[in-house]
CSV table of C-alpha atoms in Angstrom, one decimal:
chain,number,residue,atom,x,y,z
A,5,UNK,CA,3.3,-16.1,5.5
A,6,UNK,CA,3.3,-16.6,9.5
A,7,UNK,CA,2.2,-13.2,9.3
A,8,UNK,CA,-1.2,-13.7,8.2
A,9,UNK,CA,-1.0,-17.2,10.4
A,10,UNK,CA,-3.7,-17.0,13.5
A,11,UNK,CA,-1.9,-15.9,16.7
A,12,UNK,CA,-1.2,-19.0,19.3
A,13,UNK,CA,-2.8,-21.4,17.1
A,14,UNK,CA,-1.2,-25.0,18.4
A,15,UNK,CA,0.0,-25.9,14.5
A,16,UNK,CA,1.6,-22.4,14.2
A,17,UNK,CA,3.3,-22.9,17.5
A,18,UNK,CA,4.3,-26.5,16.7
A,19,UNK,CA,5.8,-25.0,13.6
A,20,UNK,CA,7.7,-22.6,14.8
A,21,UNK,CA,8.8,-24.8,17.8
A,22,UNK,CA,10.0,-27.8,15.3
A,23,UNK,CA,11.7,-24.8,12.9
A,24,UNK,CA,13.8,-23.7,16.4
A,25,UNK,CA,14.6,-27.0,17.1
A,26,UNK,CA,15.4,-28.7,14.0
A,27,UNK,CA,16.4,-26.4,11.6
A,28,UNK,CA,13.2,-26.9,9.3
A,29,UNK,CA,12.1,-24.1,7.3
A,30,UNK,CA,9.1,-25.7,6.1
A,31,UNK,CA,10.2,-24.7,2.4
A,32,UNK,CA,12.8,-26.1,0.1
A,33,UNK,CA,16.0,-24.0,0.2
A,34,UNK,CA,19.0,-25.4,-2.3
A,35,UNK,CA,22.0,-24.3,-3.7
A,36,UNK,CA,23.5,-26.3,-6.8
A,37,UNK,CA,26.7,-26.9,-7.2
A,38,UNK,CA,28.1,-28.4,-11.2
A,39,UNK,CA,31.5,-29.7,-11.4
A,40,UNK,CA,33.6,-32.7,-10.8
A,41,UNK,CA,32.5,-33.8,-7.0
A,42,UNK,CA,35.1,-36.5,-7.7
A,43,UNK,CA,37.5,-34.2,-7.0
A,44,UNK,CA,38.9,-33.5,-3.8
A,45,UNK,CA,39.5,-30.2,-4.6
A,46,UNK,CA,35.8,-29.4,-5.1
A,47,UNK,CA,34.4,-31.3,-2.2
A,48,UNK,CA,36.9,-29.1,0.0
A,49,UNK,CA,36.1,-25.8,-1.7
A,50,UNK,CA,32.3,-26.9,-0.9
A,51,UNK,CA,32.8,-27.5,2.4
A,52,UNK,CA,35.0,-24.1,2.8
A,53,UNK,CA,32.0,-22.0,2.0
A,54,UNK,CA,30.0,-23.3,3.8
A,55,UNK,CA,31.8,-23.0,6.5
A,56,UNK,CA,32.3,-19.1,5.4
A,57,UNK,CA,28.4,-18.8,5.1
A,58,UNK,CA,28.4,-20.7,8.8
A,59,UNK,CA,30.7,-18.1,10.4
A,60,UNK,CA,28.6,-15.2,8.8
A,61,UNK,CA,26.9,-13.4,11.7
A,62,UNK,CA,24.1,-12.3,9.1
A,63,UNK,CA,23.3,-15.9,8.5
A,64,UNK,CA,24.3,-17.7,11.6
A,65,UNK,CA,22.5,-15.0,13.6
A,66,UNK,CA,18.8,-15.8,11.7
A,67,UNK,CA,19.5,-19.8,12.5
A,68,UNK,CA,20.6,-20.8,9.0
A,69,UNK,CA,22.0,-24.2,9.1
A,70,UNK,CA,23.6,-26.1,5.9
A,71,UNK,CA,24.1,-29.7,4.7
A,72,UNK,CA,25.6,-30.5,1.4
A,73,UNK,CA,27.5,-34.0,0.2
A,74,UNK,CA,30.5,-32.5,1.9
A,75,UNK,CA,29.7,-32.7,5.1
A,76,UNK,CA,28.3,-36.5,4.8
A,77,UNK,CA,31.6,-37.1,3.4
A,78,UNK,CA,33.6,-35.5,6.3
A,79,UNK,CA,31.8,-37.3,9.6
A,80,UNK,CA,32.4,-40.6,7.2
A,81,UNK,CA,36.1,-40.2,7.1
A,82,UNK,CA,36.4,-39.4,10.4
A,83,UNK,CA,36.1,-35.7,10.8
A,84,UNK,CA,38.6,-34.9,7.9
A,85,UNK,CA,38.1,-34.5,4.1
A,86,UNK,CA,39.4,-37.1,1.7
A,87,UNK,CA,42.4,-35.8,0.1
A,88,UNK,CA,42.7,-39.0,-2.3
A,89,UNK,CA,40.5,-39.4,-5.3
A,90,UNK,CA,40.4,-42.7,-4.7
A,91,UNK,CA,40.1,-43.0,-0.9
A,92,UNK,CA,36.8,-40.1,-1.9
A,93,UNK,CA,35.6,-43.1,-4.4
A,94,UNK,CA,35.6,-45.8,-1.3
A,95,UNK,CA,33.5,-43.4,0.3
A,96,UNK,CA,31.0,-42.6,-2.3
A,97,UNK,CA,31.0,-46.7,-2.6
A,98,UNK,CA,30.0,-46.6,0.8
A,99,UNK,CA,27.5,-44.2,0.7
A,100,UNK,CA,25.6,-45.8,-2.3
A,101,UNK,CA,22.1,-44.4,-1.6
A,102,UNK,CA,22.2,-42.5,1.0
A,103,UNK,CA,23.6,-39.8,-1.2
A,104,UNK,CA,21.2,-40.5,-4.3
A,105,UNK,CA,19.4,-37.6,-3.2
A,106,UNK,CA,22.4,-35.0,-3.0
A,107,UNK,CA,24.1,-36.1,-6.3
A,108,UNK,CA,23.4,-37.3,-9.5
A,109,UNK,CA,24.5,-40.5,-11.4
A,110,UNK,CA,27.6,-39.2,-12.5
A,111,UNK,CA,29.0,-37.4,-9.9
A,112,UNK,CA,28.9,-33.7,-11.9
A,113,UNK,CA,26.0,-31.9,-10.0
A,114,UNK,CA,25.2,-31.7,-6.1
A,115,UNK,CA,22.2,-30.0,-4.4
A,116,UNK,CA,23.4,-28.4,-1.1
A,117,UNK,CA,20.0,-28.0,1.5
A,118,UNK,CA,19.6,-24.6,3.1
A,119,UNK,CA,17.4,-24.9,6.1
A,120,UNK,CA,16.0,-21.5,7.0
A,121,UNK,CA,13.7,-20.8,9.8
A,122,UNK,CA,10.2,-19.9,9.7
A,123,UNK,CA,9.3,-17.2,10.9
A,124,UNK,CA,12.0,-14.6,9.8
A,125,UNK,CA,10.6,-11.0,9.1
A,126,UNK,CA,11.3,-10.1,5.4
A,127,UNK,CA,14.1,-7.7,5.7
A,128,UNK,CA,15.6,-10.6,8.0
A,129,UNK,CA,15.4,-13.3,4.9
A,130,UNK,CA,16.1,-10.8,2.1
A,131,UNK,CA,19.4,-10.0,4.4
A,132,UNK,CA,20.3,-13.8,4.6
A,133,UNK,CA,19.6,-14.3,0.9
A,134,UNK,CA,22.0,-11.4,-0.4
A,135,UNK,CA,24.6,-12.8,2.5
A,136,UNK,CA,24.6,-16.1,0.9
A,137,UNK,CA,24.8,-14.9,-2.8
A,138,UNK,CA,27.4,-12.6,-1.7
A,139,UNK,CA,30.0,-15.8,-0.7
A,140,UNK,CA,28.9,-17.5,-3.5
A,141,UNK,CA,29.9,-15.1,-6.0
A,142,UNK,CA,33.0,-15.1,-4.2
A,143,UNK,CA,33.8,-18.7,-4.3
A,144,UNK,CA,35.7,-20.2,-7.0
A,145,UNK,CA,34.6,-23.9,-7.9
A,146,UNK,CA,37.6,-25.6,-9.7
A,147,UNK,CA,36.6,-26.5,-13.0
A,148,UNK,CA,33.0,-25.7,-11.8
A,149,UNK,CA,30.3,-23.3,-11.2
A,150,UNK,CA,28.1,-22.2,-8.0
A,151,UNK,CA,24.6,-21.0,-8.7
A,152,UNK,CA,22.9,-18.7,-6.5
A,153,UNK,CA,20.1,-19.8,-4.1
A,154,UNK,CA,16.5,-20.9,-5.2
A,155,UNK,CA,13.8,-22.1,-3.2
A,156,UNK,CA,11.1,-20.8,-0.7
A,157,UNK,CA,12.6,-18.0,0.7
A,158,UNK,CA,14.6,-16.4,-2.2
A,159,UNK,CA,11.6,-16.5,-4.7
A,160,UNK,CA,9.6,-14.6,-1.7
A,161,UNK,CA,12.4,-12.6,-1.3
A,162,UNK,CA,12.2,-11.7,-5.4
A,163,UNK,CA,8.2,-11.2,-5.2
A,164,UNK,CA,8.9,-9.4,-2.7
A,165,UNK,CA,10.6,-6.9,-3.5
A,166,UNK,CA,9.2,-6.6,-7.5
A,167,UNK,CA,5.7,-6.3,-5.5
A,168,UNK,CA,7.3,-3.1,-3.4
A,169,UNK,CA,8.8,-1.7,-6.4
A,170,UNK,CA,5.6,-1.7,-8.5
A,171,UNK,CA,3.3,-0.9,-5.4
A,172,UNK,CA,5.7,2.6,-5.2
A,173,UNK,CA,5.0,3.0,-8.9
A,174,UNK,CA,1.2,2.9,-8.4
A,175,UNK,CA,1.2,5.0,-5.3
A,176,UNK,CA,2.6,7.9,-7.5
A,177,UNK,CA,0.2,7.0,-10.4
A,178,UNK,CA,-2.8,7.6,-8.0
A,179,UNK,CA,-1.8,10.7,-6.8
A,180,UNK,CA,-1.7,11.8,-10.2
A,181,UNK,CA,-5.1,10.5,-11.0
A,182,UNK,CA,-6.2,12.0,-7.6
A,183,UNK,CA,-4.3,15.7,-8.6
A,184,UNK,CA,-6.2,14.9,-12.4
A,185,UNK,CA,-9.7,14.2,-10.7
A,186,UNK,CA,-9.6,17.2,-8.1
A,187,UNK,CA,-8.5,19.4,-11.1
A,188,UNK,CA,-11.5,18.7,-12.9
A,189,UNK,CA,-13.8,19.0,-10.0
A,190,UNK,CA,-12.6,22.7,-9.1
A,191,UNK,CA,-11.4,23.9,-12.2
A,192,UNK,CA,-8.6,24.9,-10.5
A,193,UNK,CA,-5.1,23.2,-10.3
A,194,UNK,CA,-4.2,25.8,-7.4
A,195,UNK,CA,-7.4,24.6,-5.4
A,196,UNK,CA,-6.6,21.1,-6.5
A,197,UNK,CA,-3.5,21.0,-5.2
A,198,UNK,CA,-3.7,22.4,-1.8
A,199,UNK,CA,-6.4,20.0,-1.2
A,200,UNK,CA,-3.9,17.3,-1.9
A,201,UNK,CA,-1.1,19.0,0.0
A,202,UNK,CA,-2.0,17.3,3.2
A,203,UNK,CA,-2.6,14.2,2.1
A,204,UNK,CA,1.1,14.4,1.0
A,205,UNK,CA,1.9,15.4,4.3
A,206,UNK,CA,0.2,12.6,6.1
A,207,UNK,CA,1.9,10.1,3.7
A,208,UNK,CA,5.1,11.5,4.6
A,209,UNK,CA,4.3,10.7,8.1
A,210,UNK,CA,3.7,6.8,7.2
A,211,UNK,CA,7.3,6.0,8.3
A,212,UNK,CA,6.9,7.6,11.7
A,213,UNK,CA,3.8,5.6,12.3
A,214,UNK,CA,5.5,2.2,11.5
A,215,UNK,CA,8.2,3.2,13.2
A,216,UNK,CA,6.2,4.7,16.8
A,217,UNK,CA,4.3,1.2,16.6
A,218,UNK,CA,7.6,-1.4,15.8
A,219,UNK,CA,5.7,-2.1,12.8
A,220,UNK,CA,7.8,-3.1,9.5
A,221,UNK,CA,7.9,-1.7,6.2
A,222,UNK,CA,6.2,-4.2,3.2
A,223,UNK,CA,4.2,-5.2,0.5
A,224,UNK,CA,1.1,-4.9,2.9
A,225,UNK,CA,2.0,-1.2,4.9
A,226,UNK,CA,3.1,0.6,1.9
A,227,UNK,CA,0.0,-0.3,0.0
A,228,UNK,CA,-1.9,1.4,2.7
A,229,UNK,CA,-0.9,4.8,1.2
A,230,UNK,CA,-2.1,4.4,-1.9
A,231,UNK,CA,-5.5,3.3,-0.1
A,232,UNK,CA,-5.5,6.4,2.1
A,233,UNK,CA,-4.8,9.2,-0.8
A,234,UNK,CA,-8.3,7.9,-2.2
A,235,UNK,CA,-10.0,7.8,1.0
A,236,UNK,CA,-8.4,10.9,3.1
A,237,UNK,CA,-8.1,13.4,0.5
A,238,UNK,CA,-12.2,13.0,0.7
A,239,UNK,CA,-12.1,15.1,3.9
A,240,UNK,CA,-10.1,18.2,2.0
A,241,UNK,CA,-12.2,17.9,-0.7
A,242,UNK,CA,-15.6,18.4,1.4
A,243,UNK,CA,-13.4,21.6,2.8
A,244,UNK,CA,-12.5,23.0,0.0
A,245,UNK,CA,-15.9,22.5,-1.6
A,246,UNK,CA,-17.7,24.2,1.1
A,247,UNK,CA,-14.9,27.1,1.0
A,248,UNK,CA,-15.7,27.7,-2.6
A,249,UNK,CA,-19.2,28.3,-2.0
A,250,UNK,CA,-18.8,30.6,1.0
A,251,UNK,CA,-16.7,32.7,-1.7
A,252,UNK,CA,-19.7,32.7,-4.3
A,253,UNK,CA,-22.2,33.7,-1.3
A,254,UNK,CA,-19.7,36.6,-0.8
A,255,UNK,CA,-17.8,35.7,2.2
A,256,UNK,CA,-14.3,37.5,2.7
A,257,UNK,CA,-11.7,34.2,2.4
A,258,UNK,CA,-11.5,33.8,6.4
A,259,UNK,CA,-15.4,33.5,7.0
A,260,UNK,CA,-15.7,31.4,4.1
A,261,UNK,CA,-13.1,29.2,5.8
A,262,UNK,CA,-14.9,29.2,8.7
A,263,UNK,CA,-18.0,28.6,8.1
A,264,UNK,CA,-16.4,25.4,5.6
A,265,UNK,CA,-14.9,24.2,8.8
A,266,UNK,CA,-17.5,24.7,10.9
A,267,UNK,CA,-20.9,23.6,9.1
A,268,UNK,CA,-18.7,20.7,7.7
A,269,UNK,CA,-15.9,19.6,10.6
A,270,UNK,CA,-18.5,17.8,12.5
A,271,UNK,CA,-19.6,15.7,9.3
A,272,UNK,CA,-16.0,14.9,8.9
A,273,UNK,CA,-15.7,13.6,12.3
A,274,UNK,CA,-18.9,11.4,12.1
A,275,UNK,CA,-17.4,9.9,9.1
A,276,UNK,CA,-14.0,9.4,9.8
A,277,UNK,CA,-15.6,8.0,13.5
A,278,UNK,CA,-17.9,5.6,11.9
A,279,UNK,CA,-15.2,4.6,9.5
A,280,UNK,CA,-13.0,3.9,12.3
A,281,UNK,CA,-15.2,2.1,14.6
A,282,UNK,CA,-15.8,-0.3,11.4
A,283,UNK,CA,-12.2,-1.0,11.2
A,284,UNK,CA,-11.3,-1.5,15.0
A,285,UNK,CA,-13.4,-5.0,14.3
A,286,UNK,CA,-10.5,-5.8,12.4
A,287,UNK,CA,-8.3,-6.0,15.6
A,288,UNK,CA,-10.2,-9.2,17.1
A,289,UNK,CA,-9.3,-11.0,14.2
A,290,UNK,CA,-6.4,-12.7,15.4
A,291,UNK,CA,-3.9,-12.6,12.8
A,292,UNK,CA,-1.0,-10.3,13.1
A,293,UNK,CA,-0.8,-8.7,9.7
A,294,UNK,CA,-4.3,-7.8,9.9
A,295,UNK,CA,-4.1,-6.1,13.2
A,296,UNK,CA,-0.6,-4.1,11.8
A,297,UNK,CA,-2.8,-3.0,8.7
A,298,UNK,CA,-5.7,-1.9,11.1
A,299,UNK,CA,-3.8,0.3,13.0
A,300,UNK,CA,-2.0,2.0,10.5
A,301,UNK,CA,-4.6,2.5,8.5
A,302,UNK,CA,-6.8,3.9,11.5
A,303,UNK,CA,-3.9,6.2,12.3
A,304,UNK,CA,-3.6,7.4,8.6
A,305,UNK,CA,-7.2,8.4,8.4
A,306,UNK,CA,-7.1,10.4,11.8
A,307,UNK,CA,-3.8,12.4,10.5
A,308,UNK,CA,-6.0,12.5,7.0
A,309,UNK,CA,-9.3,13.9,9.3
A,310,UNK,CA,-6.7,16.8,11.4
A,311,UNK,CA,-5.5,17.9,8.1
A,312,UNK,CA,-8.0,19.1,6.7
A,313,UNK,CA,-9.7,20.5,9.7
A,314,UNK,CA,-6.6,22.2,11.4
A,315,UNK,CA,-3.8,22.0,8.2
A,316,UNK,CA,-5.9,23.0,5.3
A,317,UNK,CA,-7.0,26.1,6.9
A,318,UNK,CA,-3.5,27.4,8.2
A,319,UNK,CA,-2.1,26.4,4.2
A,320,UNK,CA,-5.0,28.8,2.5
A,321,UNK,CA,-4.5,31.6,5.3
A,322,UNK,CA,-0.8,31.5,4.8
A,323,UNK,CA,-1.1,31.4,0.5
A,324,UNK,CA,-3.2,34.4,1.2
A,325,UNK,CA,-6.1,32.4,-1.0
């Protein structure tokens, strides 16, 4: 959600500068543990994955930082773990309330707080998420269970990803309504399709573009292409439009194609400019995302405008159409 956070505003900063400093994530992070915590044996196993998750260079490396009834109970005994049931009972004893909010009343169930900074891309906090699930599946509670972790970052993590997986969907079911729609206006699926063509071929350049500009793949940039095959194939279909009529006026196929290019390529240019210089307003909005999604977007509807001046022309010369 920093993201969509105002650049340099003090709160953000303060945020992000209390997250670095203290391990805050600003969200609530657990994992639950269930069995006998009056067990040595389960207070060390505890405190053994977490020290595995510690020493992972996937979590460690993003600033993760853990605190779970184990580690209360170590710096209380001096640094070591209890061995003794009975010397881990003194201690609880001791404890009393300090530890009400870590435990329950009878000692079968502990929370263990995972503190994750703000600020982590997506990939970064999907990455920590599978890295902590990963030990925990591999961790053996005696007598007990582990259950994965819940909070903040793994349900964004989840929406996530179910938003990116349906987003994908609906970018392939409006290229099909798109293809549909075109067929019925030309009454062609041959015409139809090479009008879509290089809208395909300017979604295929989507990665380059994030990539060229350090911009990351999500929910927000992949929706973008489902936005531009609505919006770009508009230039191909004002082409191809303008081809078809040059043919019906009795134009050979090349001076129908340019005469399509050239009574309507400057049109095309006035819109695609005006449509630009609308979104370039966009950039003085000082929010990150909003700035990624402008420039993409502006970039996708230039590559849309060049295909079907320059690409659309070279694909009808070279199907012979």
């Amino acid at each position: 959600y920093f993201s969509m956070a105002p650049k340099d505003n003090p709160v953000v900063l303060k945020t992000q500068e209390f997250s670095e400093r203290f391990g805050s994530s600003g969200g609530l992070n657990l994992i639950m543990v269930k069995a006998d915590l009056k067990d040595p044996d389960v207070i060390e196993e505890i405190y053994n994955m977490e020290e595995r998750m510690r020493s992972d260079s996937r979590i460690s490396g993003c600033g993760v930082t853990f605190t779970s009834i184990a580690d209360v109970v170590k710096k209380l005994n001096l640094g070591e773990l209890p061995k003794d049931p009975t010397r881990l009972q003194i201690i609880y004893t001791l404890l009393e309330d300090k530890i009400e909010m870590m435990v329950d009343e009878d000692f079968s169930e502990t929370l263990i707080n995972v503190n994750i900074p703000v600020g982590l891309s997506m990939e970064q906090q999907r990455e920590v998420v599978l890295a902590i699930n990963s030990i925990i599946e591999n961790t053996s509670i005696p007598g007990g269970k582990i259950y994965p972790i819940t909070g903040t970052t793994a349900i964004n993590v989840a929406i996530n990803d179910l938003l990116f997986e349906q987003q994908i969907r609906s970018l392939f079911i409006s290229i099909l309504l798109v293809f549909a729609t075109l067929i019925i206006i030309f009454r062609s699926s041959l015409y139809a399709f090479l009008t879509i063509v290089p809208i395909m071929f300017v979604l295929l350049l989507e990665p380059g573009i994030l990539v060229s500009m350090g911009i990351s793949l999500s929910v927000v940039t992949i929706s973008i292409a489902s936005i531009i095959v609505g919006t770009g194939v508009d230039y191909g279909v004002h082409v191809t439009k303008r081809y078809l009529e040059g043919i019906e006026e009795g134009l050979n196929k090349e001076k129908a194609m340019e005469e399509a290019i050239e009574k309507t390529g400057l049109s095309l240019v006035e819109a695609a400019s005006t449509t630009i210089a609308g979104l370039i307003s966009v950039y003085f909005v000082n929010v990150p995302a909003l700035q990624e999604f402008m420039k993409v977007v502006i970039s996708m509807i230039a590559l849309s405008l060049l295909g079907a001046v320059f690409f659309m022309p070279a694909l009808y010369r070279l199907k012979g159409i």
